[in-house]
Amino acid sequence: MTRLFRSSITLQIAFLVLSLFAVAQAAAQTQASAADQNFSSLLLQQLSAIKAAALNDDYAYRQVAYLSENIGGRPSGSPQAHAAAEYVAGELRKLGLEVRLEPATVPHWVRGAETAALVEYPSMVPGATQKIVLTALGGSSSTPADGLTADVVTVSTFDELAALGRDKVAGKIVLFNEIFDKQKAAAGLAFAAYGEAVRYRGAGPKAAADLGAVACLVRSVGNADYRLPHTGFSYPAGIPAGAVTAEDADLIVHLTAQGKVRMHLTLTPQKLPDETGYNVIADLKGSEHPEQIVVVSGHLDSWDLGTGAIDDGAGVVIAMETAEILQRLHLRPARTLRVIAWMDEETGGAGSKAYTTEYAAAMVHHVAAIESDAGAAHPLGFETKVSPAATETLRPVQSVLQSIGATVLQASTYPPGADIAGMSEAGVPAFGVLQDGRSYFNYHHTAADTLDKIVPSELRENAAAMAVLAYALTNMKEPLPR
């Protein structure tokens, strides 16, 4: 009886395992069948042709060269930002797209004098000072024209600042010394390292001001130590706010550990009246479902220290090239391809907020949104905020992009692009081009964000990745499931 019972149990287990395997196999076959039905052999041929065209053309490079060198840095509200919007609109009209400039009220902040020196520190040689290399943060208030002089206190975290209390902070300059994690960046987690450090740039000045500090400095949020300051947005706190280089942050921390340190600081930025900025919106109308929209995008504004080549001229021009390739190959999207060059990503996102508000009722017709805002290095694939079913549907796209290695579909719980966040939160499937970010934060928001940092062959790969995914999304038989 015991043997028979065991044999019966064994057979039941075997049957259960086989049943589960059959169910899994059937599910896989169903998913594969759905993908096959969505991607005809003609569509797959067209995607391969798009990839080949992108890899053998320098349209995007020529465009980013003009944006970064002929126009230059494009801060929101600046004449350069307005000129860039007009230029991109003109180039997209040349391609035959339906183009419009859609307004958004944007801030206009301009940089002034930026100097700092240590004027008192332990074992100081009489009459000597030590220069500190820094830059103002966006949102910074101004010192008096002749600067201010105050003691410096250093902290690494918000908790350390709170522990000091008002008595030890009031009247002083606070330095947040949060160190960018280079090992994370080297391991391919540069944006994780950035996220850990950038919170002090964003919120540090307000926290310091709340305790009576007269100014706030942060260690530059970046990966390279070339005594190069990294600017960026900081929530206005009513006090001067700046970023010092990593080397200067180390110097100040070492000296304050030995004794009293005083700094003379001059930062004279100005907050000018708001301006009208413009998103560039350009449609290549769909032949079958013109009301359904696939967005390809990058942001046109940049910081002023460099020329905005990798952040984010590159993203704008690969979106432009997506349309250029389709027109050059005489490929008509079934759904509308919408190219957007966003305005004001760097200083508050006024452009994307205006779009989300203007098109709120049409979000149900937005099939997908893609943004590139992580540089121009080799693409690895896409960061995605989509349903699992949508990911499975896109397996054929991975196959087409396999030859350039852009096969990753990395799920994210957050919108994969600042400018498409509103669409993502409204349920629109969202994609961010996922690039090799190991060196991106060497140059991000610095004077070294210049054209020479873009490798033309890698920019072509980025154009191929965006264009292939975008055309797949416009021409799949069924739109992506939400």
Coordinates of C-alpha atoms in Angstrom, one line a residue:
M1 CA 0.0 0.0 0.0
T2 CA 2.8 2.4 0.9
R3 CA 4.6 1.9 -2.5
L4 CA 1.3 2.4 -4.4
F5 CA 0.6 5.6 -2.4
R6 CA 4.1 7.0 -3.1
S7 CA 3.7 6.1 -6.8
S8 CA 0.4 7.8 -6.9
I9 CA 1.9 11.0 -5.3
T10 CA 4.9 10.9 -7.7
L11 CA 2.5 10.7 -10.7
Q12 CA 0.4 13.5 -9.4
I13 CA 3.5 15.7 -8.9
A14 CA 4.8 14.8 -12.3
F15 CA 1.4 15.7 -13.9
L16 CA 1.3 19.0 -12.0
V17 CA 4.8 19.9 -13.2
L18 CA 4.0 19.0 -16.8
S19 CA 0.7 21.0 -16.5
L20 CA 2.6 24.1 -15.2
F21 CA 5.2 23.8 -18.0
A22 CA 2.4 23.5 -20.6
V23 CA 0.7 26.6 -19.2
A24 CA 4.0 28.6 -19.2
Q25 CA 4.7 27.4 -22.7
A26 CA 1.3 28.3 -23.9
A27 CA 1.6 31.8 -22.3
A28 CA 5.0 32.3 -24.0
Q29 CA 3.5 31.1 -27.3
T30 CA 0.6 33.5 -26.9
Q31 CA 3.0 36.4 -26.2
A32 CA 5.2 35.5 -29.2
S33 CA 2.1 35.2 -31.3
A34 CA 0.9 38.6 -30.2
A35 CA 4.3 40.1 -31.0
D36 CA 4.3 38.4 -34.4
Q37 CA 0.8 39.7 -35.2
N38 CA 1.8 43.2 -34.2
F39 CA 5.0 43.2 -36.3
S40 CA 4.5 42.2 -39.9
S41 CA 7.5 41.1 -42.0
L42 CA 7.2 44.4 -43.9
L43 CA 7.4 46.4 -40.6
L44 CA 10.5 44.4 -39.5
Q45 CA 12.1 45.1 -42.9
Q46 CA 11.3 48.8 -42.5
L47 CA 12.8 48.9 -39.0
S48 CA 16.0 47.4 -40.3
A49 CA 16.1 50.0 -43.0
I50 CA 15.6 52.8 -40.5
K51 CA 18.4 51.5 -38.4
A52 CA 20.8 51.3 -41.4
A53 CA 19.9 54.8 -42.5
A54 CA 20.6 56.2 -39.0
L55 CA 23.9 54.5 -38.7
N56 CA 25.1 55.9 -42.1
D57 CA 24.0 59.6 -41.7
D58 CA 25.3 62.6 -39.8
Y59 CA 22.1 64.7 -39.8
A60 CA 21.9 64.6 -36.0
Y61 CA 25.5 65.6 -35.6
R62 CA 25.2 68.5 -38.0
Q63 CA 22.2 69.8 -36.1
V64 CA 23.8 69.5 -32.6
A65 CA 26.9 71.2 -33.9
Y66 CA 24.8 74.2 -34.9
L67 CA 22.8 74.3 -31.7
S68 CA 25.9 74.1 -29.5
E69 CA 28.4 76.1 -31.5
N70 CA 26.4 78.6 -33.6
I71 CA 23.8 79.3 -30.9
G72 CA 25.6 78.1 -27.8
G73 CA 24.2 77.8 -24.2
R74 CA 20.5 78.2 -24.1
P75 CA 19.2 79.1 -20.6
S76 CA 15.5 79.5 -20.3
G77 CA 14.4 83.1 -21.0
S78 CA 17.6 83.9 -22.9
P79 CA 17.8 85.2 -26.5
Q80 CA 19.7 82.0 -27.3
A81 CA 16.9 79.8 -26.1
H82 CA 14.4 81.8 -28.3
A83 CA 16.8 81.5 -31.3
A84 CA 17.2 77.8 -30.8
A85 CA 13.4 77.3 -30.8
E86 CA 13.1 79.3 -34.0
Y87 CA 15.9 77.3 -35.6
V88 CA 14.6 73.9 -34.7
A89 CA 11.1 74.9 -35.9
G90 CA 12.5 76.0 -39.2
E91 CA 14.5 72.8 -39.7
L92 CA 11.4 70.7 -39.0
R93 CA 9.4 72.7 -41.4
K94 CA 12.0 71.9 -44.1
L95 CA 11.2 68.3 -43.4
G96 CA 7.6 68.9 -44.2
L97 CA 6.2 68.5 -40.7
E98 CA 3.3 70.6 -39.3
V99 CA 5.1 72.8 -36.8
R100 CA 4.0 75.2 -34.1
L101 CA 5.6 77.1 -31.3
E102 CA 3.6 76.6 -28.1
P103 CA 4.2 79.2 -25.4
A104 CA 5.1 78.7 -21.7
T105 CA 6.1 81.3 -19.1
V106 CA 9.7 80.5 -18.1
P107 CA 12.0 82.0 -15.5
H108 CA 14.9 84.2 -16.6
W109 CA 17.9 84.0 -14.2
V110 CA 21.3 85.3 -15.3
R111 CA 24.7 84.7 -13.8
G112 CA 26.9 87.5 -12.4
A113 CA 30.3 87.7 -10.7
E114 CA 31.5 84.5 -9.0
T115 CA 34.5 84.6 -6.8
A116 CA 35.4 83.2 -3.4
A117 CA 38.5 83.0 -1.2
L118 CA 39.5 81.7 2.2
V119 CA 40.7 84.7 4.2
E120 CA 41.3 83.1 7.5
Y121 CA 42.2 79.4 8.2
P122 CA 44.6 77.5 10.5
S123 CA 48.4 78.0 10.0
M124 CA 47.6 80.7 7.4
V125 CA 50.7 82.5 6.0
P126 CA 50.3 86.2 6.9
G127 CA 48.8 88.1 4.0
A128 CA 47.9 85.0 2.0
T129 CA 44.4 83.8 0.9
Q130 CA 43.3 80.7 -0.9
K131 CA 41.1 80.9 -4.0
I132 CA 38.0 78.8 -4.1
V133 CA 36.6 77.7 -7.5
L134 CA 32.8 77.8 -7.6
T135 CA 29.8 78.7 -9.6
A136 CA 26.3 80.0 -8.6
L137 CA 23.4 77.6 -8.6
G138 CA 20.2 78.5 -10.5
G139 CA 17.8 80.1 -8.0
S140 CA 20.7 81.7 -6.0
S141 CA 20.2 85.1 -4.5
S142 CA 22.9 87.7 -4.7
T143 CA 25.5 88.8 -2.2
P144 CA 26.2 92.5 -1.9
A145 CA 28.2 93.8 -4.8
D146 CA 31.4 93.7 -2.8
G147 CA 30.6 90.3 -1.3
L148 CA 30.2 89.0 2.2
T149 CA 32.6 87.5 4.7
A150 CA 31.6 84.8 7.2
D151 CA 32.7 81.7 9.1
V152 CA 32.3 78.4 7.3
V153 CA 30.7 75.3 8.8
T154 CA 30.7 71.9 7.0
V155 CA 28.2 69.1 7.2
S156 CA 27.6 66.0 5.1
T157 CA 23.8 65.5 5.7
F158 CA 20.7 67.3 6.6
D159 CA 20.7 65.5 10.0
E160 CA 24.2 66.9 10.7
L161 CA 22.9 70.4 9.9
A162 CA 19.9 70.0 12.1
A163 CA 22.1 68.7 14.9
L164 CA 24.2 71.9 14.8
G165 CA 21.1 74.0 15.4
R166 CA 20.5 77.7 14.8
D167 CA 23.1 78.8 17.3
K168 CA 26.0 77.3 15.3
V169 CA 24.6 78.0 11.9
A170 CA 23.1 81.6 12.0
G171 CA 25.4 84.1 10.3
K172 CA 27.6 81.5 8.8
I173 CA 28.2 80.0 5.3
V174 CA 27.2 76.3 5.3
L175 CA 29.0 73.8 3.0
F176 CA 27.2 70.5 2.3
N177 CA 29.9 67.9 1.5
E178 CA 28.0 65.0 0.1
I179 CA 30.4 63.0 -2.0
F180 CA 29.3 61.7 -5.4
D181 CA 29.7 57.9 -5.4
K182 CA 32.3 57.2 -8.2
Q183 CA 32.2 53.5 -7.7
K184 CA 28.5 53.4 -8.4
A185 CA 29.0 55.5 -11.6
A186 CA 31.9 53.2 -12.7
A187 CA 29.6 50.2 -12.2
G188 CA 26.9 51.7 -14.5
L189 CA 24.8 53.3 -11.7
A190 CA 25.7 56.9 -12.4
F191 CA 22.1 58.1 -12.1
A192 CA 21.7 56.4 -8.7
A193 CA 24.9 58.2 -7.5
Y194 CA 23.5 61.5 -8.9
G195 CA 20.2 61.0 -7.1
E196 CA 21.9 60.5 -3.8
A197 CA 23.9 63.7 -4.0
V198 CA 21.7 66.1 -5.9
R199 CA 19.2 66.4 -3.1
Y200 CA 21.6 68.6 -1.3
R201 CA 22.0 70.9 -4.3
G202 CA 18.2 71.2 -4.6
A203 CA 17.2 71.6 -1.0
G204 CA 20.4 72.4 0.9
P205 CA 20.2 76.2 0.6
K206 CA 16.6 76.3 1.9
A207 CA 17.6 74.1 4.9
A208 CA 20.6 76.3 5.6
A209 CA 18.5 79.5 5.3
D210 CA 15.9 78.2 7.7
L211 CA 18.6 78.1 10.4
G212 CA 19.9 81.6 9.6
A213 CA 22.8 80.8 7.3
V214 CA 24.0 83.8 5.2
A215 CA 25.0 81.6 2.3
C216 CA 25.1 77.9 1.3
L217 CA 27.6 76.0 -0.8
V218 CA 27.4 72.4 -2.0
R219 CA 30.1 70.0 -3.2
S220 CA 29.6 69.8 -7.0
V221 CA 27.4 66.9 -8.0
G222 CA 29.7 65.2 -10.5
N223 CA 32.0 62.3 -11.2
A224 CA 35.3 63.9 -12.3
D225 CA 37.9 65.9 -10.3
Y226 CA 39.2 68.5 -12.7
R227 CA 38.5 71.4 -10.3
L228 CA 35.4 72.0 -12.4
P229 CA 32.2 73.3 -10.7
H230 CA 28.8 71.8 -11.7
T231 CA 25.9 74.2 -11.6
G232 CA 22.2 73.2 -11.5
F233 CA 18.8 74.1 -10.1
S234 CA 18.3 74.9 -6.5
Y235 CA 15.1 75.9 -4.9
P236 CA 15.3 79.6 -4.2
A237 CA 16.0 80.2 -0.5
G238 CA 16.7 83.9 -0.3
I239 CA 20.4 83.5 0.2
P240 CA 23.4 83.1 -2.1
A241 CA 23.9 79.5 -3.2
G242 CA 26.8 78.0 -5.1
A243 CA 28.6 74.8 -6.0
V244 CA 32.3 74.4 -5.2
T245 CA 34.6 71.9 -6.9
A246 CA 35.3 68.6 -5.3
E247 CA 38.9 69.6 -4.6
D248 CA 37.8 72.9 -2.9
A249 CA 35.2 71.1 -0.9
D250 CA 37.9 68.7 0.4
L251 CA 40.2 71.7 1.2
I252 CA 37.5 73.4 3.2
V253 CA 36.6 70.3 5.1
H254 CA 40.2 69.6 6.0
L255 CA 40.8 73.1 7.2
T256 CA 37.6 73.4 9.3
A257 CA 38.6 70.2 11.0
Q258 CA 41.7 72.0 12.2
G259 CA 40.0 75.2 13.3
K260 CA 38.2 78.4 12.3
V261 CA 37.8 79.1 8.6
R262 CA 36.4 82.3 7.1
M263 CA 35.4 82.9 3.5
H264 CA 34.9 86.0 1.4
L265 CA 32.1 85.2 -1.1
T266 CA 30.8 87.1 -4.1
L267 CA 27.9 85.8 -6.1
T268 CA 25.8 88.4 -8.0
P269 CA 23.2 86.6 -10.2
Q270 CA 20.0 88.3 -11.1
K271 CA 16.4 87.1 -11.3
L272 CA 15.0 89.0 -14.2
P273 CA 11.2 89.2 -15.1
D274 CA 9.8 86.0 -16.5
E275 CA 9.8 85.5 -20.3
T276 CA 7.7 83.6 -22.8
G277 CA 9.6 80.5 -23.9
Y278 CA 8.4 78.0 -26.5
N279 CA 8.1 74.2 -26.9
V280 CA 8.6 73.3 -30.5
I281 CA 5.9 70.8 -31.6
A282 CA 6.1 69.2 -35.0
D283 CA 3.8 66.5 -36.3
L284 CA 4.2 64.0 -39.1
K285 CA 0.6 63.0 -39.4
G286 CA -0.4 59.4 -39.3
S287 CA -1.9 57.8 -42.4
E288 CA -4.4 55.6 -40.6
H289 CA -4.8 56.9 -37.0
P290 CA -3.7 60.5 -37.1
E291 CA -5.4 61.1 -33.7
Q292 CA -3.0 58.6 -32.0
I293 CA 0.3 60.2 -31.1
V294 CA 3.8 58.9 -30.4
V295 CA 6.1 61.5 -28.9
V296 CA 9.9 61.7 -29.5
S297 CA 11.7 64.4 -27.6
G298 CA 14.6 66.1 -25.9
H299 CA 14.9 69.4 -24.1
L300 CA 16.2 72.5 -25.9
D301 CA 17.2 74.7 -22.9
S302 CA 20.5 74.2 -21.3
W303 CA 22.7 75.7 -18.6
D304 CA 24.9 78.6 -19.5
L305 CA 28.4 77.4 -18.5
G306 CA 28.8 75.1 -21.5
T307 CA 27.1 74.9 -24.8
G308 CA 24.5 72.3 -24.0
A309 CA 25.7 69.6 -26.4
I310 CA 25.2 66.5 -24.3
D311 CA 22.5 68.1 -22.0
D312 CA 20.4 68.1 -24.0
G313 CA 21.2 69.2 -27.6
A314 CA 21.8 65.5 -28.4
G315 CA 18.3 64.5 -27.3
V316 CA 16.7 67.2 -29.4
V317 CA 18.6 66.3 -32.6
I318 CA 18.0 62.5 -32.4
A319 CA 14.3 63.3 -32.1
M320 CA 14.6 65.5 -35.2
E321 CA 16.4 62.8 -37.0
T322 CA 13.6 60.3 -36.3
A323 CA 11.4 62.4 -38.5
E324 CA 14.2 63.1 -41.0
I325 CA 14.8 59.4 -41.6
L326 CA 11.1 58.6 -42.2
Q327 CA 10.8 61.4 -44.7
R328 CA 14.1 60.4 -46.4
L329 CA 13.0 56.8 -46.7
H330 CA 9.4 57.8 -47.7
L331 CA 8.0 55.9 -44.8
R332 CA 4.6 57.1 -43.6
P333 CA 3.7 56.4 -40.0
A334 CA 0.3 54.9 -39.4
R335 CA 0.0 56.9 -36.2
T336 CA 1.1 60.5 -35.8
L337 CA 4.8 61.0 -34.9
R338 CA 5.2 64.1 -32.8
V339 CA 8.6 65.7 -32.4
I340 CA 8.9 67.9 -29.3
A341 CA 11.8 70.1 -28.3
W342 CA 11.0 71.0 -24.7
M343 CA 11.7 74.4 -23.1
D344 CA 12.7 74.9 -19.4
E345 CA 13.6 71.4 -18.3
E346 CA 16.5 72.7 -16.3
T347 CA 14.8 75.4 -14.2
G348 CA 11.3 74.1 -13.4
G349 CA 9.8 72.3 -16.3
A350 CA 7.4 75.0 -17.4
G351 CA 7.3 73.7 -21.0
S352 CA 6.3 70.1 -20.1
K353 CA 3.8 71.4 -17.5
A354 CA 2.2 73.6 -20.1
Y355 CA 2.0 70.7 -22.6
T356 CA 0.5 68.3 -20.0
T357 CA -2.2 70.9 -19.2
E358 CA -2.9 71.8 -22.8
Y359 CA -3.2 68.2 -23.9
A360 CA -4.8 66.7 -20.8
A361 CA -7.9 65.6 -22.6
A362 CA -5.8 64.1 -25.4
M363 CA -3.6 61.9 -23.1
V364 CA -5.9 58.9 -23.9
H365 CA -4.7 59.2 -27.5
H366 CA -1.0 59.4 -26.7
V367 CA 0.2 55.9 -27.5
A368 CA 3.7 56.4 -26.1
A369 CA 6.3 59.0 -25.2
I370 CA 10.1 58.8 -25.6
E371 CA 12.7 61.2 -24.2
S372 CA 16.5 61.3 -24.5
D373 CA 18.1 63.3 -21.7
A374 CA 21.1 61.3 -20.5
G375 CA 23.8 62.4 -23.0
A376 CA 25.0 61.0 -26.3
A377 CA 27.1 57.9 -25.3
H378 CA 26.5 54.4 -26.6
P379 CA 22.8 53.4 -26.1
L380 CA 22.1 50.3 -24.1
G381 CA 18.4 50.2 -24.7
F382 CA 15.5 52.0 -22.9
E383 CA 14.4 52.7 -19.4
T384 CA 10.7 52.0 -19.4
K385 CA 7.5 52.7 -17.4
V386 CA 5.1 50.4 -19.2
S387 CA 3.1 47.3 -18.4
P388 CA 4.7 43.9 -18.5
A389 CA 2.5 43.0 -21.5
A390 CA 3.9 46.1 -23.3
T391 CA 7.4 44.9 -22.6
E392 CA 6.7 41.5 -24.1
T393 CA 5.1 43.1 -27.2
L394 CA 8.4 45.0 -27.9
R395 CA 10.6 41.9 -28.2
P396 CA 10.9 42.3 -32.0
V397 CA 12.4 45.8 -31.5
Q398 CA 15.1 44.3 -29.3
S399 CA 16.0 41.9 -32.1
V400 CA 16.3 44.7 -34.6
L401 CA 18.6 46.7 -32.3
Q402 CA 20.7 43.7 -31.2
S403 CA 23.5 44.5 -33.7
I404 CA 24.2 47.8 -31.8
G405 CA 23.6 46.4 -28.4
A406 CA 20.6 48.6 -27.6
T407 CA 18.5 45.7 -26.3
V408 CA 17.8 46.5 -22.6
L409 CA 14.3 47.2 -21.5
Q410 CA 14.9 48.3 -18.0
A411 CA 11.7 48.7 -16.0
S412 CA 11.4 51.8 -13.8
T413 CA 8.9 52.8 -11.1
Y414 CA 9.5 56.4 -12.0
P415 CA 8.9 58.3 -15.2
P416 CA 12.0 57.8 -17.4
G417 CA 12.3 61.5 -18.4
A418 CA 11.5 64.7 -16.6
D419 CA 9.6 66.2 -19.6
I420 CA 7.4 63.2 -20.2
A421 CA 6.7 62.7 -16.5
G422 CA 3.2 64.2 -16.8
M423 CA 2.3 61.9 -19.7
S424 CA 3.7 58.9 -17.8
E425 CA 1.7 59.8 -14.7
A426 CA -1.4 60.0 -16.9
G427 CA -0.8 56.4 -18.0
V428 CA 1.0 56.9 -21.3
P429 CA 3.7 54.2 -21.8
A430 CA 7.0 56.1 -21.4
F431 CA 10.5 55.4 -22.5
G432 CA 13.9 57.0 -21.8
V433 CA 16.9 56.3 -24.0
L434 CA 19.3 54.4 -21.7
Q435 CA 22.9 55.3 -22.4
D436 CA 26.3 54.4 -21.0
G437 CA 26.4 57.0 -18.3
R438 CA 29.8 56.2 -16.8
S439 CA 31.3 59.5 -18.0
Y440 CA 28.1 61.6 -18.3
F441 CA 28.5 63.3 -14.9
N442 CA 32.1 64.3 -15.7
Y443 CA 30.7 67.1 -17.8
H444 CA 27.0 67.5 -16.8
H445 CA 26.1 71.1 -16.0
T446 CA 29.7 72.3 -16.4
A447 CA 31.7 74.4 -18.8
A448 CA 32.9 71.2 -20.4
D449 CA 29.5 70.3 -21.9
T450 CA 30.7 71.0 -25.4
L451 CA 30.4 69.4 -28.8
D452 CA 33.7 67.5 -28.6
K453 CA 32.1 65.3 -25.9
I454 CA 29.8 63.8 -28.5
V455 CA 31.2 60.8 -30.5
P456 CA 29.5 60.9 -33.9
S457 CA 29.2 57.1 -34.2
E458 CA 27.5 56.9 -30.8
L459 CA 25.2 59.7 -31.7
R460 CA 24.2 57.8 -34.8
E461 CA 23.5 54.7 -32.6
N462 CA 21.2 56.8 -30.4
A463 CA 19.4 58.1 -33.5
A464 CA 18.9 54.5 -34.6
A465 CA 17.6 53.4 -31.3
M466 CA 15.0 56.2 -31.0
A467 CA 13.9 56.0 -34.6
V468 CA 13.4 52.2 -34.6
L469 CA 11.4 52.2 -31.4
A470 CA 9.3 55.2 -32.5
Y471 CA 8.4 53.8 -35.9
A472 CA 7.6 50.5 -34.3
L473 CA 5.2 52.3 -31.9
T474 CA 3.6 54.2 -34.8
N475 CA 3.2 51.2 -37.0
M476 CA 2.5 48.2 -34.8
K477 CA -0.9 46.7 -35.6
E478 CA -2.2 47.4 -32.1
P479 CA -1.0 50.2 -29.7
L480 CA 0.9 49.2 -26.6
P481 CA -1.3 47.9 -23.8
R482 CA -1.4 50.3 -20.8

